[in-house]
Amino acid sequence: MTQAKQPQGRRRNLKEEQRRAQIKDAAINLFSTKGYQQSTMDDLAEAAGVSKSLIYWYWDGKSTLLNELIDTCMEPYIDLLSAAAASETPFINKFHKLLWDFMEMFRNNDRLNKLVHFCSLHQSKNENENFAKHVNDHYQKVLTHLEILAEQAVSAGFLPMETDCEAMALLLLTLTEGHIYMSILENRMPPERVYASMVPPLLKSIGAGKRP
């Protein structure tokens, strides 16, 4: 039986998506190893195996590309947290699903996580290169969803009533960013072990299924 051919427009869109993904992956490697400031568009074209004009067809320049990489990294985490916060599933069930989905995403995004961590430290008078502000805008959304989840944990009886949910949200984000930073220096223990060790009030109480 002959396989149906894809419409020309769909094949073209798929090819463009693959090219964009190829360039973005090359940019992650290049910016992570050589540094954003030290990397040129010629370097990126060579690393991606495409023409420089093709890169400019998709992005105005390095800063536009790096800003998109920040979104590529952060938006899936925000979507994951948002969906968990909005879910009416019993807290214990959605917490376990959220934790394992997060860990899988975190491991798969290792290089991009580290690149975005560097971006969070990069401030510039050039608004297009003010990556710290861009990253922090995403962090604020992460904190909002984490705080909502902490409040739900309190309501469900898995955290004490006196829990400072805003502080808990900041602790979890700080823990994640700290692990990324330490992993930049050398290979570290898996994040699962870090979370299990550093957040016992949350993990132990949820594992026990009762208010501590």
PDB file of C-alpha atoms in Angstrom:
ATOM      1  CA  MET A   1       0.000   0.000   0.000  1.00  0.00           C
ATOM      2  CA  THR A   2       1.465   3.355  -1.025  1.00  0.00           C
ATOM      3  CA  GLN A   3       2.064   5.750   1.867  1.00  0.00           C
ATOM      4  CA  ALA A   4       0.250   9.055   1.514  1.00  0.00           C
ATOM      5  CA  LYS A   5       2.547  11.960   0.777  1.00  0.00           C
ATOM      6  CA  GLN A   6       2.680  14.875   3.177  1.00  0.00           C
ATOM      7  CA  PRO A   7       1.542  18.209   1.756  1.00  0.00           C
ATOM      8  CA  GLN A   8       4.426  20.345   0.500  1.00  0.00           C
ATOM      9  CA  GLY A   9       3.774  23.085   3.065  1.00  0.00           C
ATOM     10  CA  ARG A  10       3.850  20.612   5.949  1.00  0.00           C
ATOM     11  CA  ARG A  11       7.135  19.089   4.740  1.00  0.00           C
ATOM     12  CA  ARG A  12       8.609  22.572   4.403  1.00  0.00           C
ATOM     13  CA  ASN A  13       7.484  23.535   7.927  1.00  0.00           C
ATOM     14  CA  LEU A  14       8.955  20.335   9.340  1.00  0.00           C
ATOM     15  CA  LYS A  15      12.253  20.994   7.585  1.00  0.00           C
ATOM     16  CA  GLU A  16      12.336  24.540   8.951  1.00  0.00           C
ATOM     17  CA  GLU A  17      11.621  23.298  12.474  1.00  0.00           C
ATOM     18  CA  GLN A  18      14.465  20.803  12.142  1.00  0.00           C
ATOM     19  CA  ARG A  19      16.838  23.528  10.912  1.00  0.00           C
ATOM     20  CA  ARG A  20      15.865  25.853  13.763  1.00  0.00           C
ATOM     21  CA  ALA A  21      16.360  23.040  16.264  1.00  0.00           C
ATOM     22  CA  GLN A  22      19.749  22.237  14.688  1.00  0.00           C
ATOM     23  CA  ILE A  23      20.885  25.864  15.022  1.00  0.00           C
ATOM     24  CA  LYS A  24      19.555  26.205  18.566  1.00  0.00           C
ATOM     25  CA  ASP A  25      21.338  23.028  19.646  1.00  0.00           C
ATOM     26  CA  ALA A  26      24.578  24.301  18.119  1.00  0.00           C
ATOM     27  CA  ALA A  27      24.086  27.642  19.885  1.00  0.00           C
ATOM     28  CA  ILE A  28      23.638  25.906  23.257  1.00  0.00           C
ATOM     29  CA  ASN A  29      26.929  24.053  22.773  1.00  0.00           C
ATOM     30  CA  LEU A  30      28.780  27.094  21.420  1.00  0.00           C
ATOM     31  CA  PHE A  31      27.601  29.616  24.030  1.00  0.00           C
ATOM     32  CA  SER A  32      28.172  27.088  26.829  1.00  0.00           C
ATOM     33  CA  THR A  33      31.743  26.287  25.816  1.00  0.00           C
ATOM     34  CA  LYS A  34      33.090  29.451  24.190  1.00  0.00           C
ATOM     35  CA  GLY A  35      30.862  32.023  25.883  1.00  0.00           C
ATOM     36  CA  TYR A  36      28.179  34.272  24.444  1.00  0.00           C
ATOM     37  CA  GLN A  37      30.343  37.395  24.095  1.00  0.00           C
ATOM     38  CA  GLN A  38      33.226  35.476  22.532  1.00  0.00           C
ATOM     39  CA  SER A  39      31.019  33.657  20.002  1.00  0.00           C
ATOM     40  CA  THR A  40      30.378  35.168  16.578  1.00  0.00           C
ATOM     41  CA  MET A  41      27.665  34.445  14.059  1.00  0.00           C
ATOM     42  CA  ASP A  42      30.390  32.941  11.854  1.00  0.00           C
ATOM     43  CA  ASP A  43      31.244  30.567  14.709  1.00  0.00           C
ATOM     44  CA  LEU A  44      27.594  29.608  15.043  1.00  0.00           C
ATOM     45  CA  ALA A  45      27.149  29.043  11.309  1.00  0.00           C
ATOM     46  CA  GLU A  46      30.178  26.758  11.275  1.00  0.00           C
ATOM     47  CA  ALA A  47      29.024  24.875  14.387  1.00  0.00           C
ATOM     48  CA  ALA A  48      25.507  24.416  13.025  1.00  0.00           C
ATOM     49  CA  GLY A  49      26.664  23.528   9.519  1.00  0.00           C
ATOM     50  CA  VAL A  50      24.462  26.172   7.905  1.00  0.00           C
ATOM     51  CA  SER A  51      24.975  29.519   6.213  1.00  0.00           C
ATOM     52  CA  LYS A  52      25.080  32.696   8.287  1.00  0.00           C
ATOM     53  CA  SER A  53      22.315  34.145   6.145  1.00  0.00           C
ATOM     54  CA  LEU A  54      20.010  31.280   7.181  1.00  0.00           C
ATOM     55  CA  ILE A  55      20.575  32.107  10.864  1.00  0.00           C
ATOM     56  CA  TYR A  56      19.734  35.747  10.173  1.00  0.00           C
ATOM     57  CA  TRP A  57      16.612  34.578   8.363  1.00  0.00           C
ATOM     58  CA  TYR A  58      15.338  33.127  11.636  1.00  0.00           C
ATOM     59  CA  TRP A  59      16.864  35.559  14.166  1.00  0.00           C
ATOM     60  CA  ASP A  60      17.979  39.202  14.073  1.00  0.00           C
ATOM     61  CA  GLY A  61      21.195  38.332  15.870  1.00  0.00           C
ATOM     62  CA  LYS A  62      22.808  36.500  18.774  1.00  0.00           C
ATOM     63  CA  SER A  63      20.766  38.248  21.441  1.00  0.00           C
ATOM     64  CA  THR A  64      17.441  37.333  19.809  1.00  0.00           C
ATOM     65  CA  LEU A  65      18.541  33.719  19.561  1.00  0.00           C
ATOM     66  CA  LEU A  66      19.711  33.572  23.170  1.00  0.00           C
ATOM     67  CA  ASN A  67      16.486  35.153  24.393  1.00  0.00           C
ATOM     68  CA  GLU A  68      14.591  32.417  22.547  1.00  0.00           C
ATOM     69  CA  LEU A  69      16.790  29.787  24.189  1.00  0.00           C
ATOM     70  CA  ILE A  70      15.847  31.228  27.589  1.00  0.00           C
ATOM     71  CA  ASP A  71      12.173  30.823  26.677  1.00  0.00           C
ATOM     72  CA  THR A  72      12.830  27.321  25.350  1.00  0.00           C
ATOM     73  CA  CYS A  73      14.325  26.367  28.693  1.00  0.00           C
ATOM     74  CA  MET A  74      11.956  28.087  31.110  1.00  0.00           C
ATOM     75  CA  GLU A  75       8.515  27.871  29.508  1.00  0.00           C
ATOM     76  CA  PRO A  76       8.155  24.058  29.831  1.00  0.00           C
ATOM     77  CA  TYR A  77       8.949  24.286  33.571  1.00  0.00           C
ATOM     78  CA  ILE A  78       6.358  27.035  33.983  1.00  0.00           C
ATOM     79  CA  ASP A  79       3.774  25.044  32.021  1.00  0.00           C
ATOM     80  CA  LEU A  80       4.478  21.989  34.180  1.00  0.00           C
ATOM     81  CA  LEU A  81       4.031  23.933  37.418  1.00  0.00           C
ATOM     82  CA  SER A  82       0.966  25.766  36.125  1.00  0.00           C
ATOM     83  CA  ALA A  83      -0.742  22.514  35.138  1.00  0.00           C
ATOM     84  CA  ALA A  84       0.021  20.982  38.542  1.00  0.00           C
ATOM     85  CA  ALA A  85      -1.285  24.028  40.397  1.00  0.00           C
ATOM     86  CA  ALA A  86      -4.502  23.997  38.349  1.00  0.00           C
ATOM     87  CA  SER A  87      -5.047  20.251  38.647  1.00  0.00           C
ATOM     88  CA  GLU A  88      -7.829  19.003  40.930  1.00  0.00           C
ATOM     89  CA  THR A  89      -6.031  15.676  41.402  1.00  0.00           C
ATOM     90  CA  PRO A  90      -5.390  14.823  45.078  1.00  0.00           C
ATOM     91  CA  PHE A  91      -2.258  16.648  46.187  1.00  0.00           C
ATOM     92  CA  ILE A  92      -0.218  13.539  46.996  1.00  0.00           C
ATOM     93  CA  ASN A  93      -0.776  12.171  43.466  1.00  0.00           C
ATOM     94  CA  LYS A  94      -0.046  15.350  41.566  1.00  0.00           C
ATOM     95  CA  PHE A  95       3.008  16.074  43.718  1.00  0.00           C
ATOM     96  CA  HIS A  96       4.599  12.741  42.855  1.00  0.00           C
ATOM     97  CA  LYS A  97       3.807  13.204  39.150  1.00  0.00           C
ATOM     98  CA  LEU A  98       5.147  16.759  39.211  1.00  0.00           C
ATOM     99  CA  LEU A  99       8.346  15.669  40.947  1.00  0.00           C
ATOM    100  CA  TRP A 100       9.163  12.910  38.473  1.00  0.00           C
ATOM    101  CA  ASP A 101       8.162  14.932  35.415  1.00  0.00           C
ATOM    102  CA  PHE A 102      10.346  17.772  36.666  1.00  0.00           C
ATOM    103  CA  MET A 103      13.329  15.496  37.292  1.00  0.00           C
ATOM    104  CA  GLU A 104      13.100  14.029  33.788  1.00  0.00           C
ATOM    105  CA  MET A 105      12.866  17.485  32.224  1.00  0.00           C
ATOM    106  CA  PHE A 106      15.705  18.761  34.423  1.00  0.00           C
ATOM    107  CA  ARG A 107      18.045  15.952  33.364  1.00  0.00           C
ATOM    108  CA  ASN A 108      17.198  16.279  29.668  1.00  0.00           C
ATOM    109  CA  ASN A 109      17.801  20.053  29.745  1.00  0.00           C
ATOM    110  CA  ASP A 110      21.142  19.883  31.549  1.00  0.00           C
ATOM    111  CA  ARG A 111      23.180  21.996  29.092  1.00  0.00           C
ATOM    112  CA  LEU A 112      20.393  24.503  28.566  1.00  0.00           C
ATOM    113  CA  ASN A 113      19.780  24.810  32.320  1.00  0.00           C
ATOM    114  CA  LYS A 114      23.419  25.769  32.800  1.00  0.00           C
ATOM    115  CA  LEU A 115      23.369  28.268  29.941  1.00  0.00           C
ATOM    116  CA  VAL A 116      20.278  29.991  31.345  1.00  0.00           C
ATOM    117  CA  HIS A 117      21.925  30.097  34.772  1.00  0.00           C
ATOM    118  CA  PHE A 118      24.772  32.096  33.202  1.00  0.00           C
ATOM    119  CA  CYS A 119      22.196  34.328  31.506  1.00  0.00           C
ATOM    120  CA  SER A 120      20.675  35.125  34.896  1.00  0.00           C
ATOM    121  CA  LEU A 121      23.969  36.802  35.827  1.00  0.00           C
ATOM    122  CA  HIS A 122      24.278  38.820  32.612  1.00  0.00           C
ATOM    123  CA  GLN A 123      23.102  42.423  32.888  1.00  0.00           C
ATOM    124  CA  SER A 124      23.590  44.935  30.106  1.00  0.00           C
ATOM    125  CA  LYS A 125      22.595  48.492  29.284  1.00  0.00           C
ATOM    126  CA  ASN A 126      21.520  47.106  25.927  1.00  0.00           C
ATOM    127  CA  GLU A 127      17.903  46.045  26.509  1.00  0.00           C
ATOM    128  CA  ASN A 128      18.230  43.288  23.898  1.00  0.00           C
ATOM    129  CA  GLU A 129      21.030  41.736  25.953  1.00  0.00           C
ATOM    130  CA  ASN A 130      19.540  42.230  29.415  1.00  0.00           C
ATOM    131  CA  PHE A 131      19.281  38.479  29.872  1.00  0.00           C
ATOM    132  CA  ALA A 132      19.143  38.710  33.673  1.00  0.00           C
ATOM    133  CA  LYS A 133      15.824  40.561  33.517  1.00  0.00           C
ATOM    134  CA  HIS A 134      14.447  38.093  30.997  1.00  0.00           C
ATOM    135  CA  VAL A 135      15.383  35.116  33.172  1.00  0.00           C
ATOM    136  CA  ASN A 136      14.058  36.802  36.313  1.00  0.00           C
ATOM    137  CA  ASP A 137      10.696  37.415  34.620  1.00  0.00           C
ATOM    138  CA  HIS A 138      10.440  33.649  34.217  1.00  0.00           C
ATOM    139  CA  TYR A 139      11.635  33.065  37.784  1.00  0.00           C
ATOM    140  CA  GLN A 140       8.806  35.238  39.086  1.00  0.00           C
ATOM    141  CA  LYS A 141       6.262  33.014  37.332  1.00  0.00           C
ATOM    142  CA  VAL A 142       7.958  29.917  38.748  1.00  0.00           C
ATOM    143  CA  LEU A 143       7.804  31.386  42.256  1.00  0.00           C
ATOM    144  CA  THR A 144       4.114  32.221  41.875  1.00  0.00           C
ATOM    145  CA  HIS A 145       3.218  28.646  40.923  1.00  0.00           C
ATOM    146  CA  LEU A 146       5.461  27.139  43.609  1.00  0.00           C
ATOM    147  CA  GLU A 147       3.819  29.311  46.242  1.00  0.00           C
ATOM    148  CA  ILE A 148       0.369  28.171  45.096  1.00  0.00           C
ATOM    149  CA  LEU A 149       1.480  24.532  45.328  1.00  0.00           C
ATOM    150  CA  ALA A 150       2.881  25.111  48.813  1.00  0.00           C
ATOM    151  CA  GLU A 151      -0.437  26.644  49.865  1.00  0.00           C
ATOM    152  CA  GLN A 152      -2.223  23.592  48.462  1.00  0.00           C
ATOM    153  CA  ALA A 153       0.096  21.341  50.468  1.00  0.00           C
ATOM    154  CA  VAL A 154      -0.865  23.244  53.609  1.00  0.00           C
ATOM    155  CA  SER A 155      -4.584  23.015  52.793  1.00  0.00           C
ATOM    156  CA  ALA A 156      -4.292  19.294  52.101  1.00  0.00           C
ATOM    157  CA  GLY A 157      -2.599  18.732  55.464  1.00  0.00           C
ATOM    158  CA  PHE A 158       0.855  17.854  54.198  1.00  0.00           C
ATOM    159  CA  LEU A 159       2.593  20.935  55.578  1.00  0.00           C
ATOM    160  CA  PRO A 160       2.122  22.778  58.889  1.00  0.00           C
ATOM    161  CA  MET A 161      -0.367  25.633  58.961  1.00  0.00           C
ATOM    162  CA  GLU A 162       2.436  28.018  59.937  1.00  0.00           C
ATOM    163  CA  THR A 163       4.459  27.233  56.778  1.00  0.00           C
ATOM    164  CA  ASP A 164       5.729  30.381  55.063  1.00  0.00           C
ATOM    165  CA  CYS A 165       4.673  29.421  51.534  1.00  0.00           C
ATOM    166  CA  GLU A 166       6.474  32.330  49.892  1.00  0.00           C
ATOM    167  CA  ALA A 167       9.703  31.306  51.615  1.00  0.00           C
ATOM    168  CA  MET A 168       9.141  27.661  50.666  1.00  0.00           C
ATOM    169  CA  ALA A 169       8.799  28.660  47.006  1.00  0.00           C
ATOM    170  CA  LEU A 170      12.047  30.628  47.142  1.00  0.00           C
ATOM    171  CA  LEU A 171      13.796  27.732  48.893  1.00  0.00           C
ATOM    172  CA  LEU A 172      12.815  25.303  46.141  1.00  0.00           C
ATOM    173  CA  LEU A 173      13.926  27.635  43.348  1.00  0.00           C
ATOM    174  CA  THR A 174      17.172  28.442  45.162  1.00  0.00           C
ATOM    175  CA  LEU A 175      17.822  24.745  45.660  1.00  0.00           C
ATOM    176  CA  THR A 176      17.402  24.086  41.948  1.00  0.00           C
ATOM    177  CA  GLU A 177      19.591  26.991  40.859  1.00  0.00           C
ATOM    178  CA  GLY A 178      22.221  26.044  43.439  1.00  0.00           C
ATOM    179  CA  HIS A 179      22.413  22.522  42.071  1.00  0.00           C
ATOM    180  CA  ILE A 180      22.820  23.890  38.533  1.00  0.00           C
ATOM    181  CA  TYR A 181      25.636  26.189  39.666  1.00  0.00           C
ATOM    182  CA  MET A 182      27.491  23.448  41.538  1.00  0.00           C
ATOM    183  CA  SER A 183      27.073  21.089  38.565  1.00  0.00           C
ATOM    184  CA  ILE A 184      28.746  23.665  36.322  1.00  0.00           C
ATOM    185  CA  LEU A 185      31.900  23.347  38.425  1.00  0.00           C
ATOM    186  CA  GLU A 186      32.013  19.540  38.247  1.00  0.00           C
ATOM    187  CA  ASN A 187      29.742  16.507  38.000  1.00  0.00           C
ATOM    188  CA  ARG A 188      27.519  16.282  41.071  1.00  0.00           C
ATOM    189  CA  MET A 189      25.065  13.872  42.631  1.00  0.00           C
ATOM    190  CA  PRO A 190      21.695  13.526  40.877  1.00  0.00           C
ATOM    191  CA  PRO A 191      19.078  16.150  41.729  1.00  0.00           C
ATOM    192  CA  GLU A 192      16.747  13.485  43.201  1.00  0.00           C
ATOM    193  CA  ARG A 193      19.212  12.918  46.029  1.00  0.00           C
ATOM    194  CA  VAL A 194      19.573  16.642  46.637  1.00  0.00           C
ATOM    195  CA  TYR A 195      15.833  17.209  46.883  1.00  0.00           C
ATOM    196  CA  ALA A 196      15.322  14.201  49.150  1.00  0.00           C
ATOM    197  CA  SER A 197      18.045  15.463  51.489  1.00  0.00           C
ATOM    198  CA  MET A 198      17.417  19.218  51.485  1.00  0.00           C
ATOM    199  CA  VAL A 199      13.624  19.381  51.618  1.00  0.00           C
ATOM    200  CA  PRO A 200      12.683  16.835  54.323  1.00  0.00           C
ATOM    201  CA  PRO A 201       9.773  18.871  55.732  1.00  0.00           C
ATOM    202  CA  LEU A 202       8.072  18.624  52.354  1.00  0.00           C
ATOM    203  CA  LEU A 203       9.101  15.203  51.102  1.00  0.00           C
ATOM    204  CA  LYS A 204       8.804  13.325  54.398  1.00  0.00           C
ATOM    205  CA  SER A 205       5.423  14.748  55.263  1.00  0.00           C
ATOM    206  CA  ILE A 206       4.064  13.996  51.807  1.00  0.00           C
ATOM    207  CA  GLY A 207       5.539  10.509  51.906  1.00  0.00           C
ATOM    208  CA  ALA A 208       3.870   9.906  55.279  1.00  0.00           C
ATOM    209  CA  GLY A 209       0.604  11.358  54.058  1.00  0.00           C
ATOM    210  CA  LYS A 210      -0.046  13.362  57.214  1.00  0.00           C
ATOM    211  CA  ARG A 211       0.559  16.758  58.706  1.00  0.00           C
ATOM    212  CA  PRO A 212       3.906  16.865  60.570  1.00  0.00           C
TER     213      PRO A 212
END
